[in-house]
Every structure is written in C-alpha cells, then in structure tokens.
mmCIF file of N, CA, C and O in Angstrom:
data_model
loop_
_atom_site.group_PDB
_atom_site.id
_atom_site.type_symbol
_atom_site.label_atom_id
_atom_site.label_comp_id
_atom_site.label_asym_id
_atom_site.label_seq_id
_atom_site.Cartn_x
_atom_site.Cartn_y
_atom_site.Cartn_z
ATOM 1 N N MET A 23 13.047 -27.019 -14.875
ATOM 2 C CA MET A 23 12.023 -26.953 -13.845
ATOM 3 C C MET A 23 10.881 -26.040 -14.249
ATOM 4 O O MET A 23 9.853 -26.057 -13.604
ATOM 5 N N GLY A 24 11.073 -25.219 -15.244
ATOM 6 C CA GLY A 24 9.998 -24.318 -15.644
ATOM 7 C C GLY A 24 9.781 -23.183 -14.661
ATOM 8 O O GLY A 24 8.655 -22.884 -14.287
ATOM 9 N N TRP A 25 10.862 -22.535 -14.213
ATOM 10 C CA TRP A 25 10.769 -21.454 -13.231
ATOM 11 C C TRP A 25 9.949 -20.299 -13.800
ATOM 12 O O TRP A 25 10.051 -19.961 -14.965
ATOM 13 N N ALA A 26 9.159 -19.683 -12.972
ATOM 14 C CA ALA A 26 8.367 -18.517 -13.350
ATOM 15 C C ALA A 26 8.433 -17.506 -12.216
ATOM 16 O O ALA A 26 8.258 -17.857 -11.059
ATOM 17 N N SER A 27 8.699 -16.270 -12.570
ATOM 18 C CA SER A 27 8.770 -15.203 -11.568
ATOM 19 C C SER A 27 7.356 -14.711 -11.264
ATOM 20 O O SER A 27 6.556 -14.487 -12.169
ATOM 21 N N GLN A 28 7.054 -14.540 -9.988
ATOM 22 C CA GLN A 28 5.745 -14.073 -9.546
ATOM 23 C C GLN A 28 5.928 -12.941 -8.544
ATOM 24 O O GLN A 28 6.869 -12.953 -7.755
ATOM 25 N N VAL A 29 5.027 -11.965 -8.570
ATOM 26 C CA VAL A 29 5.032 -10.868 -7.609
ATOM 27 C C VAL A 29 3.638 -10.798 -7.001
ATOM 28 O O VAL A 29 2.634 -10.789 -7.712
ATOM 29 N N PHE A 30 3.565 -10.765 -5.679
ATOM 30 C CA PHE A 30 2.299 -10.659 -4.959
ATOM 31 C C PHE A 30 2.397 -9.521 -3.965
ATOM 32 O O PHE A 30 3.437 -9.316 -3.343
ATOM 33 N N PHE A 31 1.329 -8.781 -3.795
ATOM 34 C CA PHE A 31 1.267 -7.699 -2.829
ATOM 35 C C PHE A 31 0.294 -8.090 -1.734
ATOM 36 O O PHE A 31 -0.773 -8.639 -2.006
ATOM 37 N N PHE A 32 0.654 -7.816 -0.496
ATOM 38 C CA PHE A 32 -0.234 -8.093 0.623
ATOM 39 C C PHE A 32 -0.010 -7.045 1.693
ATOM 40 O O PHE A 32 1.002 -6.361 1.724
ATOM 41 N N THR A 33 -0.987 -6.921 2.565
ATOM 42 C CA THR A 33 -0.904 -5.982 3.681
ATOM 43 C C THR A 33 -1.025 -6.769 4.974
ATOM 44 O O THR A 33 -2.001 -7.498 5.169
ATOM 45 N N ALA A 34 -0.043 -6.617 5.835
ATOM 46 C CA ALA A 34 -0.082 -7.284 7.137
ATOM 47 C C ALA A 34 -1.141 -6.613 8.000
ATOM 48 O O ALA A 34 -1.327 -5.407 7.953
ATOM 49 N N SER A 35 -1.850 -7.398 8.781
ATOM 50 C CA SER A 35 -2.912 -6.854 9.626
ATOM 51 C C SER A 35 -2.391 -6.364 10.974
ATOM 52 O O SER A 35 -3.153 -5.834 11.764
ATOM 53 N N GLY A 36 -1.103 -6.530 11.233
ATOM 54 C CA GLY A 36 -0.518 -6.070 12.488
ATOM 55 C C GLY A 36 0.974 -5.881 12.321
ATOM 56 O O GLY A 36 1.498 -5.854 11.212
ATOM 57 N N THR A 37 1.676 -5.752 13.440
ATOM 58 C CA THR A 37 3.123 -5.559 13.380
ATOM 59 C C THR A 37 3.854 -6.850 13.048
ATOM 60 O O THR A 37 5.030 -6.832 12.702
ATOM 61 N N SER A 38 3.169 -7.967 13.138
ATOM 62 C CA SER A 38 3.764 -9.261 12.839
ATOM 63 C C SER A 38 2.738 -10.101 12.080
ATOM 64 O O SER A 38 1.549 -10.053 12.371
ATOM 65 N N ALA A 39 3.201 -10.849 11.086
ATOM 66 C CA ALA A 39 2.298 -11.701 10.307
ATOM 67 C C ALA A 39 3.049 -12.951 9.871
ATOM 68 O O ALA A 39 4.271 -12.958 9.791
ATOM 69 N N THR A 40 2.309 -14.012 9.589
ATOM 70 C CA THR A 40 2.894 -15.262 9.119
ATOM 71 C C THR A 40 2.538 -15.444 7.648
ATOM 72 O O THR A 40 1.375 -15.339 7.268
ATOM 73 N N LEU A 41 3.540 -15.687 6.845
ATOM 74 C CA LEU A 41 3.354 -15.923 5.419
ATOM 75 C C LEU A 41 3.576 -17.406 5.170
ATOM 76 O O LEU A 41 4.629 -17.939 5.507
ATOM 77 N N ALA A 42 2.589 -18.092 4.622
ATOM 78 C CA ALA A 42 2.683 -19.534 4.396
ATOM 79 C C ALA A 42 2.471 -19.845 2.918
ATOM 80 O O ALA A 42 1.743 -19.139 2.220
ATOM 81 N N PHE A 43 3.112 -20.904 2.450
ATOM 82 C CA PHE A 43 2.984 -21.351 1.068
ATOM 83 C C PHE A 43 2.415 -22.755 1.068
ATOM 84 O O PHE A 43 2.798 -23.590 1.874
ATOM 85 N N LEU A 44 1.502 -23.022 0.147
ATOM 86 C CA LEU A 44 0.833 -24.318 0.070
ATOM 87 C C LEU A 44 0.860 -24.798 -1.372
ATOM 88 O O LEU A 44 0.557 -24.042 -2.298
ATOM 89 N N SER A 45 1.230 -26.041 -1.571
ATOM 90 C CA SER A 45 1.245 -26.638 -2.907
ATOM 91 C C SER A 45 -0.086 -27.320 -3.167
ATOM 92 O O SER A 45 -0.587 -28.079 -2.342
ATOM 93 N N LEU A 46 -0.682 -27.056 -4.315
ATOM 94 C CA LEU A 46 -1.932 -27.697 -4.701
ATOM 95 C C LEU A 46 -1.687 -28.895 -5.619
ATOM 96 O O LEU A 46 -2.619 -29.502 -6.111
ATOM 97 N N THR A 47 -0.399 -29.218 -5.831
ATOM 98 C CA THR A 47 -0.028 -30.345 -6.679
ATOM 99 C C THR A 47 0.033 -31.609 -5.835
ATOM 100 O O THR A 47 0.717 -31.654 -4.812
ATOM 101 N N ALA A 48 -0.666 -32.653 -6.270
ATOM 102 C CA ALA A 48 -0.645 -33.919 -5.544
ATOM 103 C C ALA A 48 0.601 -34.714 -5.918
ATOM 104 O O ALA A 48 1.123 -34.581 -7.013
ATOM 105 N N GLY A 49 1.085 -35.505 -5.001
ATOM 106 C CA GLY A 49 2.250 -36.343 -5.276
ATOM 107 C C GLY A 49 3.462 -35.909 -4.489
ATOM 108 O O GLY A 49 3.433 -34.910 -3.758
ATOM 109 N N PRO A 50 4.563 -36.622 -4.645
ATOM 110 C CA PRO A 50 5.748 -36.331 -3.854
ATOM 111 C C PRO A 50 6.508 -35.081 -4.321
ATOM 112 O O PRO A 50 7.317 -34.549 -3.601
ATOM 113 N N PHE A 51 6.252 -34.634 -5.542
ATOM 114 C CA PHE A 51 6.975 -33.479 -6.071
ATOM 115 C C PHE A 51 6.029 -32.303 -6.174
ATOM 116 O O PHE A 51 5.161 -32.259 -7.036
ATOM 117 N N GLY A 52 6.207 -31.346 -5.285
ATOM 118 C CA GLY A 52 5.343 -30.166 -5.275
ATOM 119 C C GLY A 52 6.026 -28.979 -5.908
ATOM 120 O O GLY A 52 6.961 -29.106 -6.691
ATOM 121 N N VAL A 53 5.555 -27.847 -5.580
ATOM 122 C CA VAL A 53 6.093 -26.595 -6.104
ATOM 123 C C VAL A 53 7.419 -26.295 -5.428
ATOM 124 O O VAL A 53 7.596 -26.506 -4.234
ATOM 125 N N ALA A 54 8.375 -25.785 -6.192
ATOM 126 C CA ALA A 54 9.674 -25.381 -5.642
ATOM 127 C C ALA A 54 9.706 -23.860 -5.529
ATOM 128 O O ALA A 54 9.307 -23.153 -6.449
ATOM 129 N N LEU A 55 10.165 -23.368 -4.397
ATOM 130 C CA LEU A 55 10.286 -21.929 -4.174
ATOM 131 C C LEU A 55 11.750 -21.562 -4.044
ATOM 132 O O LEU A 55 12.540 -22.304 -3.481
ATOM 133 N N ASP A 56 12.090 -20.396 -4.568
ATOM 134 C CA ASP A 56 13.459 -19.915 -4.464
ATOM 135 C C ASP A 56 13.436 -18.394 -4.448
ATOM 136 O O ASP A 56 12.605 -17.763 -5.102
ATOM 137 N N ASN A 57 14.328 -17.806 -3.682
ATOM 138 C CA ASN A 57 14.515 -16.360 -3.646
ATOM 139 C C ASN A 57 13.236 -15.615 -3.248
ATOM 140 O O ASN A 57 12.819 -14.671 -3.900
ATOM 141 N N VAL A 58 12.611 -16.020 -2.164
ATOM 142 C CA VAL A 58 11.422 -15.348 -1.641
ATOM 143 C C VAL A 58 11.881 -14.161 -0.818
ATOM 144 O O VAL A 58 12.681 -14.299 0.103
ATOM 145 N N THR A 59 11.389 -12.974 -1.150
ATOM 146 C CA THR A 59 11.749 -11.763 -0.411
ATOM 147 C C THR A 59 10.485 -11.007 -0.028
ATOM 148 O O THR A 59 9.481 -11.052 -0.738
ATOM 149 N N ILE A 60 10.562 -10.314 1.093
ATOM 150 C CA ILE A 60 9.471 -9.463 1.566
ATOM 151 C C ILE A 60 10.074 -8.095 1.856
ATOM 152 O O ILE A 60 11.101 -7.989 2.513
ATOM 153 N N ALA A 61 9.448 -7.049 1.348
ATOM 154 C CA ALA A 61 9.961 -5.698 1.548
ATOM 155 C C ALA A 61 8.830 -4.779 1.990
ATOM 156 O O ALA A 61 7.723 -4.841 1.445
ATOM 157 N N ALA A 62 9.098 -3.950 2.982
ATOM 158 C CA ALA A 62 8.118 -2.958 3.432
ATOM 159 C C ALA A 62 8.118 -1.789 2.463
ATOM 160 O O ALA A 62 9.154 -1.379 1.951
ATOM 161 N N THR A 63 6.936 -1.254 2.200
ATOM 162 C CA THR A 63 6.814 -0.107 1.317
ATOM 163 C C THR A 63 6.231 1.049 2.121
ATOM 164 O O THR A 63 5.038 1.061 2.423
ATOM 165 N N PRO A 64 7.061 2.025 2.495
ATOM 166 C CA PRO A 64 6.548 3.143 3.303
ATOM 167 C C PRO A 64 5.718 4.109 2.461
ATOM 168 O O PRO A 64 5.853 4.180 1.244
ATOM 169 N N ILE A 65 4.857 4.848 3.133
ATOM 170 C CA ILE A 65 4.078 5.886 2.454
ATOM 171 C C ILE A 65 5.027 7.047 2.152
ATOM 172 O O ILE A 65 5.687 7.566 3.049
ATOM 173 N N PRO A 66 5.111 7.447 0.909
ATOM 174 C CA PRO A 66 6.013 8.561 0.567
ATOM 175 C C PRO A 66 5.610 9.848 1.263
ATOM 176 O O PRO A 66 4.424 10.118 1.462
ATOM 177 N N GLY A 67 6.606 10.637 1.610
ATOM 178 C CA GLY A 67 6.344 11.920 2.265
ATOM 179 C C GLY A 67 5.546 12.862 1.392
ATOM 180 O O GLY A 67 4.826 13.736 1.887
ATOM 181 N N ALA A 68 5.641 12.694 0.079
ATOM 182 C CA ALA A 68 4.911 13.576 -0.834
ATOM 183 C C ALA A 68 3.406 13.436 -0.660
ATOM 184 O O ALA A 68 2.662 14.406 -0.812
ATOM 185 N N ILE A 69 2.940 12.244 -0.331
ATOM 186 C CA ILE A 69 1.499 12.046 -0.144
ATOM 187 C C ILE A 69 1.025 12.834 1.070
ATOM 188 O O ILE A 69 -0.033 13.475 1.036
ATOM 189 N N LEU A 70 1.805 12.818 2.143
ATOM 190 C CA LEU A 70 1.429 13.580 3.336
ATOM 191 C C LEU A 70 1.453 15.080 3.056
ATOM 192 O O LEU A 70 0.578 15.819 3.510
ATOM 193 N N LEU A 71 2.451 15.522 2.303
ATOM 194 C CA LEU A 71 2.541 16.938 1.944
ATOM 195 C C LEU A 71 1.354 17.344 1.081
ATOM 196 O O LEU A 71 0.748 18.399 1.282
ATOM 197 N N PHE A 72 0.995 16.511 0.111
ATOM 198 C CA PHE A 72 -0.142 16.789 -0.758
ATOM 199 C C PHE A 72 -1.436 16.849 0.048
ATOM 200 O O PHE A 72 -2.271 17.727 -0.162
ATOM 201 N N GLY A 73 -1.601 15.933 0.982
ATOM 202 C CA GLY A 73 -2.801 15.925 1.815
ATOM 203 C C GLY A 73 -2.923 17.170 2.675
ATOM 204 O O GLY A 73 -4.008 17.737 2.816
ATOM 205 N N SER A 74 -1.805 17.625 3.239
ATOM 206 C CA SER A 74 -1.856 18.834 4.060
ATOM 207 C C SER A 74 -2.143 20.064 3.200
ATOM 208 O O SER A 74 -2.837 20.979 3.637
ATOM 209 N N ALA A 75 -1.641 20.083 1.951
ATOM 210 C CA ALA A 75 -1.937 21.195 1.048
ATOM 211 C C ALA A 75 -3.421 21.222 0.703
ATOM 212 O O ALA A 75 -4.045 22.292 0.669
ATOM 213 N N LEU A 76 -4.008 20.062 0.456
ATOM 214 C CA LEU A 76 -5.447 20.013 0.167
ATOM 215 C C LEU A 76 -6.262 20.485 1.366
ATOM 216 O O LEU A 76 -7.252 21.205 1.215
ATOM 217 N N GLY A 77 -5.845 20.073 2.567
ATOM 218 C CA GLY A 77 -6.530 20.510 3.768
ATOM 219 C C GLY A 77 -6.445 22.023 3.943
ATOM 220 O O GLY A 77 -7.429 22.672 4.313
ATOM 221 N N GLY A 78 -5.282 22.601 3.666
ATOM 222 C CA GLY A 78 -5.105 24.049 3.759
ATOM 223 C C GLY A 78 -5.966 24.792 2.759
ATOM 224 O O GLY A 78 -6.572 25.822 3.075
ATOM 225 N N MET A 79 -6.052 24.264 1.541
ATOM 226 C CA MET A 79 -6.885 24.907 0.519
ATOM 227 C C MET A 79 -8.362 24.828 0.909
ATOM 228 O O MET A 79 -9.118 25.783 0.698
ATOM 229 N N GLY A 80 -8.777 23.709 1.476
ATOM 230 C CA GLY A 80 -10.154 23.584 1.932
ATOM 231 C C GLY A 80 -10.472 24.568 3.043
ATOM 232 O O GLY A 80 -11.550 25.171 3.073
ATOM 233 N N PHE A 81 -9.528 24.724 3.970
ATOM 234 C CA PHE A 81 -9.723 25.680 5.064
ATOM 235 C C PHE A 81 -9.832 27.100 4.538
ATOM 236 O O PHE A 81 -10.692 27.878 4.982
ATOM 237 N N LEU A 82 -8.967 27.472 3.578
ATOM 238 C CA LEU A 82 -9.029 28.827 3.019
ATOM 239 C C LEU A 82 -10.348 29.065 2.290
ATOM 240 O O LEU A 82 -10.922 30.152 2.373
ATOM 241 N N GLY A 83 -10.848 28.060 1.568
ATOM 242 C CA GLY A 83 -12.144 28.200 0.898
ATOM 243 C C GLY A 83 -13.276 28.366 1.895
ATOM 244 O O GLY A 83 -14.181 29.177 1.700
ATOM 245 N N PHE A 84 -13.229 27.589 2.979
ATOM 246 C CA PHE A 84 -14.248 27.701 4.022
ATOM 247 C C PHE A 84 -14.217 29.085 4.661
ATOM 248 O O PHE A 84 -15.256 29.712 4.873
ATOM 249 N N ARG A 85 -13.014 29.569 4.927
ATOM 250 C CA ARG A 85 -12.854 30.887 5.563
ATOM 251 C C ARG A 85 -13.373 31.993 4.650
ATOM 252 O O ARG A 85 -14.029 32.936 5.098
ATOM 253 N N ARG A 86 -13.071 31.867 3.339
ATOM 254 C CA ARG A 86 -13.520 32.888 2.388
ATOM 255 C C ARG A 86 -15.046 32.918 2.331
ATOM 256 O O ARG A 86 -15.650 34.005 2.339
ATOM 257 N N LYS A 87 -15.689 31.759 2.283
ATOM 258 C CA LYS A 87 -17.154 31.721 2.246
ATOM 259 C C LYS A 87 -17.754 32.303 3.530
ATOM 260 O O LYS A 87 -18.766 32.984 3.494
ATOM 261 N N LYS A 88 -17.091 32.030 4.645
ATOM 262 C CA LYS A 88 -17.581 32.554 5.925
ATOM 263 C C LYS A 88 -17.486 34.080 5.947
ATOM 264 O O LYS A 88 -18.403 34.767 6.408
ATOM 265 N N LEU A 89 -16.377 34.643 5.430
ATOM 266 C CA LEU A 89 -16.208 36.105 5.399
ATOM 267 C C LEU A 89 -17.197 36.745 4.431
ATOM 268 O O LEU A 89 -17.706 37.822 4.682
ATOM 269 N N GLU A 90 -17.467 36.090 3.281
ATOM 270 C CA GLU A 90 -18.429 36.615 2.308
ATOM 271 C C GLU A 90 -19.848 36.622 2.888
ATOM 272 O O GLU A 90 -20.622 37.533 2.643
ATOM 273 N N ALA A 91 -20.178 35.592 3.670
ATOM 274 C CA ALA A 91 -21.506 35.502 4.272
ATOM 275 C C ALA A 91 -21.699 36.578 5.347
ATOM 276 O O ALA A 91 -22.796 37.083 5.547
ATOM 277 N N ALA A 92 -20.604 36.919 6.036
ATOM 278 C CA ALA A 92 -20.680 37.922 7.103
ATOM 279 C C ALA A 92 -20.791 39.331 6.523
ATOM 280 O O ALA A 92 -21.290 40.231 7.188
ATOM 281 N N ALA A 93 -20.335 39.541 5.296
ATOM 282 C CA ALA A 93 -20.341 40.891 4.703
ATOM 283 C C ALA A 93 -21.668 41.294 4.142
ATOM 284 O O ALA A 93 -22.603 40.697 3.993
#
C-alpha cells in the first residue's frame, strides 16, 4: 500500500474541534488512514516559572532605576 507516517500539528480554536480528512485522489480507491491519534500538549511549568523570573528581574531593575533617580 505504500504506507507513510505523517505528523501534523494544529491548535484547536476552542474546547471542542472537528478534525476532517479529505482525499484528493479521484476514483473509487482513495487514501487509507490507520492509527490516527490526537494528543494534548500542555504548557510546561518551567515556562511559567521562567516568565515569572523575568518579570521579577524587570521589576527589580525598574525599582533600582527609580531609587537612583530619587537620590
């Protein structure tokens, strides 16, 4: 059959989405699909931790400049 593995990434626009497959091959024999899986990929906690650290560093820099300007 000439099976080929394919990986596609998509983002659902809401809490529910419809995934549809369409064959572009004309005739009675179209594309065959097997082993279709969908998996959610959560945002790692490390990204949130990194973002909060950057925010804290920005706040400390702002505070330092404010104290230097007041002196």
